[in-house]
Amino acid sequence: MNKIFLTGGTGMLGTYVTSTLNDYGYEAIVADRSRFDLANHKAIYDYVKEARPDVILHFAAETDVDLCEREPARAGICNHLATEQIAKAAQACGAWLLYISSSNVFGAEGKISYNELDIPQPTNYYGRSKLNGEDAVRANCPDNHLILRAGWMIGGGPGKDHKFVGKIIQQIKDGATELKAVSDRLGSLTSAGQLSDFIIKAMANRQTGTYHFASHGTISRFDIARAIGEILKFKGSIMPVESSRFPLSAPRPFSEGIQSIYLPSLSESCIPGYWKDDLARYVASFQG
Ligand SMILES: NC(=O)c1ccc[n+]([C@@H]2O[C@H](COP(=O)([O-])OP(=O)(O)OC[C@H]3O[C@@H](n4cnc5c(N)ncnc54)[C@H](OP(=O)(O)O)[C@@H]3O)[C@@H](O)[C@H]2O)c1
């Protein structure tokens, strides 16, 4: 039986994965926050070594992109150096390690969409710290890791999704007549539910390498809002606005869209589809 050690169990993705693991009858040690702090590296290494897992699912991260920009040291400590310790502990235990990276590792090149053959060039500290986390995994657990780069993650569902999609759905339900969404920044969607299903399968097969995991299509938040409006038969107007209307600490690239060359060769099931279909499935979970 696999001994699974999971970090970030309270996060969006961690919540899906812990529940999917339960559905499949796996038991996981979910890192106890009182013993697991991304800033306390010695304790992280000792905790993982003591648990002696066969599998490590590392989801914990400092995910606040603007906070990372204001406090780059925190980004480096939590997303890079903590991951390095986890990778070292994985190697010491002979465990398979999964690390979730981000489409934020791309953007400076100014392309519309990036595949696995593109060389990452982040535009902000969050992206750099996640990229350094990737490199730490490759250097310290070289033969037994899987890195999945996710796009704008959607998940949580009714009452729990306080991110962009959840907010748009809520505004429509609250009777808004006009919605605004940024049209000059692009990315790709990743369904946390789909990613969770894929992780369980990849874990069972001990898949290795670096893959992009996102629905097909590079889109703006305006495109997403319009698609939600169509699904929910919204009668009001949806206005495109420029990102300069919402100044943020961290620069966002023109596009962090990702696509995968290699994912289809890895698996025929549990892989993302067209973005509108994957979004529609998620929005449907808010109804009924
Ligand atoms: N969300 C996205 O759009 C997105 C996109 C691409 C990649 N990713 C990556 O996917 C992974 C999961 O993201 P997510 O959206 O599920 O994250 P999330 O909802 O923001 O949750 C972050 C998790 O990390 C834990 N954490 C944060 N700071 C910590 C610290 N100092 N010590 C220990 N644990 C800490 C949190 O625990 P507490 O709740 O106890 O603080 C929480 O469980 C991350 O590696 C992220 O970089 C996310």
Coordinates of C-alpha atoms and ligand atoms in Angstrom, one line a residue:
M1 CA 0.0 0.0 0.0
N2 CA 1.3 3.5 -0.9
K3 CA 2.2 5.8 1.9
I4 CA 1.2 9.3 0.6
F5 CA 2.4 12.6 2.1
L6 CA 0.5 15.6 1.0
T7 CA 1.2 19.3 1.6
G8 CA -1.3 22.1 1.1
G9 CA -4.3 20.0 2.0
T10 CA -6.5 23.0 2.8
G11 CA -5.8 24.7 -0.5
M12 CA -8.0 24.6 -3.6
L13 CA -6.2 21.8 -5.3
G14 CA -5.3 20.0 -2.1
T15 CA -9.0 19.9 -1.1
Y16 CA -9.9 18.1 -4.4
V17 CA -7.0 15.7 -4.2
T18 CA -7.6 14.7 -0.5
S19 CA -11.3 13.9 -1.3
T20 CA -10.4 12.1 -4.6
L21 CA -7.8 10.0 -2.7
N22 CA -10.5 9.0 -0.2
D23 CA -12.8 8.1 -3.1
Y24 CA -10.1 5.7 -4.4
G25 CA -9.5 4.3 -0.9
Y26 CA -6.0 5.7 -0.5
E27 CA -4.8 7.0 2.9
A28 CA -2.7 10.1 3.0
I29 CA -0.8 11.9 5.7
V30 CA -1.9 15.4 5.2
A31 CA 0.9 17.7 6.5
D32 CA -0.2 19.1 9.8
R33 CA 0.2 22.9 9.6
S34 CA 1.4 23.1 13.2
R35 CA 4.5 21.0 12.1
F36 CA 4.7 22.1 8.5
D37 CA 5.7 25.7 7.7
L38 CA 7.2 26.5 4.3
A39 CA 9.6 28.8 6.1
N40 CA 10.9 26.2 8.5
H41 CA 13.1 24.1 6.2
K42 CA 14.8 21.8 8.7
A43 CA 11.4 20.9 10.2
I44 CA 10.0 20.1 6.7
Y45 CA 12.9 17.8 5.9
D46 CA 12.6 16.0 9.3
Y47 CA 8.8 15.7 9.0
V48 CA 9.0 14.1 5.6
K49 CA 11.8 11.8 6.5
E50 CA 10.0 10.7 9.6
A51 CA 6.8 9.9 7.6
R52 CA 8.9 7.8 5.1
P53 CA 6.4 8.2 2.3
D54 CA 6.4 6.4 -1.1
V55 CA 4.6 9.3 -2.7
I56 CA 4.8 13.1 -2.0
L57 CA 2.2 15.4 -3.4
H58 CA 3.5 18.9 -2.9
F59 CA 0.8 21.6 -3.3
A60 CA 1.6 24.0 -0.5
A61 CA 2.9 27.4 -1.8
E62 CA 2.8 31.1 -1.3
T63 CA 0.2 31.6 -4.1
D64 CA -0.4 35.3 -3.6
V65 CA 1.3 36.7 -6.7
D66 CA 1.2 40.3 -5.5
L67 CA 2.4 39.5 -2.0
C68 CA 5.3 37.6 -3.6
E69 CA 6.2 40.8 -5.6
R70 CA 6.2 42.9 -2.4
E71 CA 8.1 40.3 -0.4
P72 CA 10.4 38.4 -2.9
A73 CA 12.3 36.8 0.0
R74 CA 9.1 35.1 1.1
A75 CA 8.5 33.9 -2.4
G76 CA 12.0 32.4 -2.5
I77 CA 11.8 30.8 0.9
C78 CA 8.3 29.3 0.5
N79 CA 8.2 28.3 -3.1
H80 CA 11.8 27.6 -3.9
L81 CA 13.8 26.6 -0.8
A82 CA 10.9 24.7 0.9
T83 CA 10.5 22.7 -2.4
E84 CA 14.2 22.0 -2.4
Q85 CA 13.9 20.5 1.1
I86 CA 11.0 18.4 0.0
A87 CA 12.9 17.2 -3.1
K88 CA 15.9 16.2 -0.9
A89 CA 13.6 14.4 1.5
A90 CA 11.9 12.6 -1.4
Q91 CA 15.2 11.5 -2.7
A92 CA 16.3 10.3 0.8
C93 CA 13.1 8.2 1.1
G94 CA 13.0 7.0 -2.5
A95 CA 9.6 8.6 -2.9
W96 CA 7.9 9.7 -6.1
L97 CA 7.4 13.5 -6.0
L98 CA 4.7 15.5 -7.7
Y99 CA 5.2 19.3 -7.8
I100 CA 2.6 21.7 -9.2
S101 CA 4.1 24.6 -11.1
S102 CA 2.5 27.5 -12.9
S103 CA 1.9 29.1 -16.2
N104 CA 3.5 32.1 -14.5
V105 CA 6.9 30.7 -15.3
F106 CA 6.3 32.1 -18.8
G107 CA 5.4 35.5 -20.2
A108 CA 8.5 37.6 -20.8
E109 CA 8.9 36.4 -24.4
G110 CA 5.7 38.0 -25.4
K111 CA 4.2 34.9 -27.1
I112 CA 0.5 34.0 -27.0
S113 CA 1.0 30.5 -25.9
Y114 CA 3.8 28.3 -24.5
N115 CA 4.4 24.6 -24.8
E116 CA 6.9 22.3 -23.0
L117 CA 9.6 23.1 -25.5
D118 CA 9.5 26.8 -24.7
I119 CA 12.2 28.0 -22.2
P120 CA 10.5 29.7 -19.2
Q121 CA 11.0 33.4 -18.7
P122 CA 8.9 34.7 -15.8
T123 CA 7.8 38.3 -15.5
N124 CA 7.3 38.4 -11.7
Y125 CA 8.7 37.0 -8.5
Y126 CA 6.0 34.4 -8.0
G127 CA 6.8 33.0 -11.4
R128 CA 10.5 33.0 -10.7
S129 CA 10.1 31.3 -7.3
K130 CA 7.9 28.6 -8.9
L131 CA 10.5 28.1 -11.6
N132 CA 13.3 27.8 -9.1
G133 CA 11.1 25.2 -7.3
E134 CA 10.9 23.2 -10.5
D135 CA 14.7 23.4 -10.9
A136 CA 15.2 22.3 -7.3
V137 CA 12.9 19.2 -7.9
R138 CA 14.9 18.3 -11.0
A139 CA 18.3 18.7 -9.3
N140 CA 17.4 16.9 -6.0
C141 CA 15.0 14.2 -7.0
P142 CA 16.2 13.7 -10.6
D143 CA 14.7 10.4 -11.6
N144 CA 11.4 10.2 -9.7
H145 CA 9.4 13.3 -10.1
L146 CA 6.5 14.7 -12.1
I147 CA 6.1 18.5 -12.6
L148 CA 2.7 19.7 -13.9
R149 CA 2.3 23.3 -14.9
A150 CA -1.2 24.6 -14.3
G151 CA -2.9 27.7 -15.7
W152 CA -5.6 29.8 -14.0
M153 CA -7.1 27.3 -11.7
I154 CA -10.9 27.0 -11.3
G155 CA -12.5 25.1 -8.5
G156 CA -14.0 25.2 -5.1
G157 CA -17.7 25.3 -6.2
P158 CA -20.6 27.1 -4.6
G159 CA -19.8 29.0 -1.4
K160 CA -16.1 28.3 -1.7
D161 CA -15.0 29.8 -5.0
H162 CA -14.1 33.4 -4.2
K163 CA -11.9 33.7 -7.3
F164 CA -12.8 35.2 -10.7
V165 CA -15.2 32.6 -11.9
G166 CA -17.0 32.3 -8.6
K167 CA -17.3 36.1 -8.4
I168 CA -18.8 36.4 -11.9
I169 CA -21.3 33.7 -11.1
Q170 CA -22.2 35.4 -7.8
Q171 CA -22.7 38.8 -9.4
I172 CA -25.0 37.3 -12.0
K173 CA -27.0 35.5 -9.3
D174 CA -27.2 38.7 -7.3
G175 CA -28.9 40.4 -10.3
A176 CA -26.0 42.6 -11.6
T177 CA -26.8 44.3 -14.9
E178 CA -23.3 45.2 -16.0
L179 CA -20.1 43.2 -15.6
K180 CA -16.6 44.2 -16.3
A181 CA -13.6 42.0 -17.1
V182 CA -10.0 42.5 -18.2
S183 CA -9.5 41.8 -21.9
D184 CA -5.8 42.5 -22.5
R185 CA -4.2 39.8 -20.4
L186 CA -4.4 36.2 -21.5
G187 CA -4.0 32.8 -19.9
S188 CA -5.4 29.2 -19.9
L189 CA -7.8 27.5 -17.6
T190 CA -7.1 24.5 -15.4
S191 CA -9.9 22.7 -13.7
A192 CA -8.8 21.7 -10.2
G193 CA -11.2 18.7 -10.4
Q194 CA -9.7 17.4 -13.7
L195 CA -6.2 18.0 -12.4
S196 CA -7.0 16.0 -9.3
D197 CA -8.3 13.0 -11.3
F198 CA -5.2 13.2 -13.5
I199 CA -2.8 13.3 -10.4
I200 CA -4.3 10.1 -9.0
K201 CA -3.8 8.3 -12.3
A202 CA -0.3 9.7 -12.8
M203 CA 0.6 8.7 -9.2
A204 CA -0.6 5.1 -9.8
N205 CA 1.6 4.9 -12.9
R206 CA 4.5 6.8 -11.3
Q207 CA 4.7 9.0 -14.4
T208 CA 7.7 11.3 -14.7
G209 CA 8.7 14.5 -16.6
T210 CA 7.4 18.0 -17.0
Y211 CA 3.9 18.6 -18.6
H212 CA 1.5 21.5 -19.2
F213 CA -2.0 20.8 -17.8
A214 CA -4.6 23.2 -19.1
S215 CA -7.7 23.3 -21.2
H216 CA -7.3 24.1 -24.9
G217 CA -7.4 27.8 -25.7
T218 CA -5.7 31.0 -24.7
I219 CA -8.3 33.5 -23.4
S220 CA -8.9 36.6 -21.4
R221 CA -11.0 37.0 -18.3
F222 CA -13.4 38.9 -20.5
D223 CA -13.8 35.8 -22.7
I224 CA -14.4 33.7 -19.5
A225 CA -17.0 36.2 -18.3
R226 CA -18.8 36.2 -21.6
A227 CA -18.8 32.4 -21.7
I228 CA -20.3 32.3 -18.2
G229 CA -22.9 34.9 -19.3
E230 CA -23.9 32.6 -22.2
I231 CA -24.1 29.5 -20.0
L232 CA -26.2 31.3 -17.4
K233 CA -28.3 33.2 -20.0
F234 CA -27.2 36.6 -18.6
K235 CA -29.3 39.4 -20.1
G236 CA -27.1 42.3 -19.0
S237 CA -23.9 43.7 -20.6
I238 CA -20.3 42.5 -20.2
M239 CA -17.8 45.2 -20.8
P240 CA -14.1 44.6 -21.7
V241 CA -11.7 46.7 -19.6
E242 CA -7.9 47.2 -19.7
S243 CA -5.8 45.8 -17.0
S244 CA -4.4 49.2 -16.2
R245 CA -7.8 49.9 -14.6
F246 CA -6.8 47.5 -11.8
P247 CA -3.2 48.3 -10.8
L248 CA -1.5 45.3 -9.1
S249 CA 1.9 44.9 -7.4
A250 CA 3.1 42.1 -9.7
P251 CA 3.4 42.7 -13.4
R252 CA 1.2 40.2 -15.3
P253 CA 2.5 39.1 -18.8
F254 CA 0.4 39.9 -21.9
S255 CA -0.1 36.1 -22.1
E256 CA 0.7 33.1 -19.9
G257 CA -1.4 30.8 -22.1
I258 CA -0.1 27.2 -22.0
Q259 CA -0.6 24.2 -24.2
S260 CA 0.8 20.7 -24.1
I261 CA 2.7 18.8 -26.8
Y262 CA 3.3 15.8 -24.6
L263 CA 0.2 15.3 -22.4
P264 CA -1.8 13.3 -25.0
S265 CA 1.0 10.9 -25.4
L266 CA 1.0 10.3 -21.7
S267 CA -2.6 9.6 -21.2
E268 CA -5.8 9.3 -23.2
S269 CA -8.1 9.9 -20.3
C270 CA -8.4 12.5 -17.5
I271 CA -6.8 15.2 -19.7
P272 CA -8.3 18.7 -20.3
G273 CA -10.6 19.4 -23.2
Y274 CA -11.7 22.7 -24.9
W275 CA -11.8 25.5 -22.4
K276 CA -15.5 26.4 -22.9
D277 CA -16.5 22.8 -22.3
D278 CA -14.4 22.4 -19.2
L279 CA -15.7 25.8 -17.9
A280 CA -19.3 24.8 -18.6
R281 CA -18.9 21.6 -16.6
Y282 CA -17.6 23.6 -13.7
V283 CA -20.3 26.3 -13.9
A284 CA -22.9 23.5 -14.0
S285 CA -21.7 22.4 -10.6
F286 CA -23.1 25.7 -9.2
Q287 CA -26.6 24.9 -10.5
G288 CA -29.2 22.6 -9.2
Ligands
LIG1 N1 -4.6 28.7 -8.0 C1 -4.0 28.8 -9.2 O1 -4.5 29.5 -10.1 C2 -2.7 28.1 -9.5 C3 -2.3 28.1 -10.9 C4 -1.1 27.4 -11.2 C5 -0.4 26.7 -10.2 N2 -0.8 26.7 -8.9 C6 0.0 26.0 -7.9 O2 -0.8 24.9 -7.5 C7 -0.6 24.6 -6.1 C8 -1.9 24.6 -5.3 O3 -2.5 25.9 -5.5 P1 -3.9 26.2 -4.8 O4 -4.5 27.3 -5.6 O5 -4.6 25.0 -4.4 O6 -3.3 27.0 -3.5 P2 -4.1 27.7 -2.3 O7 -5.6 27.5 -2.5 O8 -3.7 29.2 -2.3 O9 -3.6 27.0 -1.0 C9 -2.3 27.1 -0.7 C10 -1.9 26.0 0.3 O10 -0.6 26.2 0.8 C11 -0.6 26.2 2.2 N3 0.4 27.2 2.6 C12 0.5 28.5 2.3 N4 1.5 29.1 3.0 C13 2.1 28.1 3.8 C14 3.1 28.1 4.7 N5 3.9 29.2 5.0 N6 3.4 26.9 5.3 C15 2.7 25.8 5.0 N7 1.7 25.8 4.2 C16 1.3 26.9 3.5 C17 -2.0 26.7 2.6 O11 -2.2 26.3 3.9 P3 -3.0 27.3 4.9 O12 -4.4 27.4 4.3 O13 -3.0 26.6 6.2 O14 -2.3 28.6 4.9 C18 -2.8 26.0 1.6 O15 -3.1 24.7 2.0 C19 0.4 25.6 -5.7 O16 1.7 25.1 -5.7 C20 0.3 26.7 -6.7 O17 1.5 27.4 -6.8 C21 -2.0 27.4 -8.6

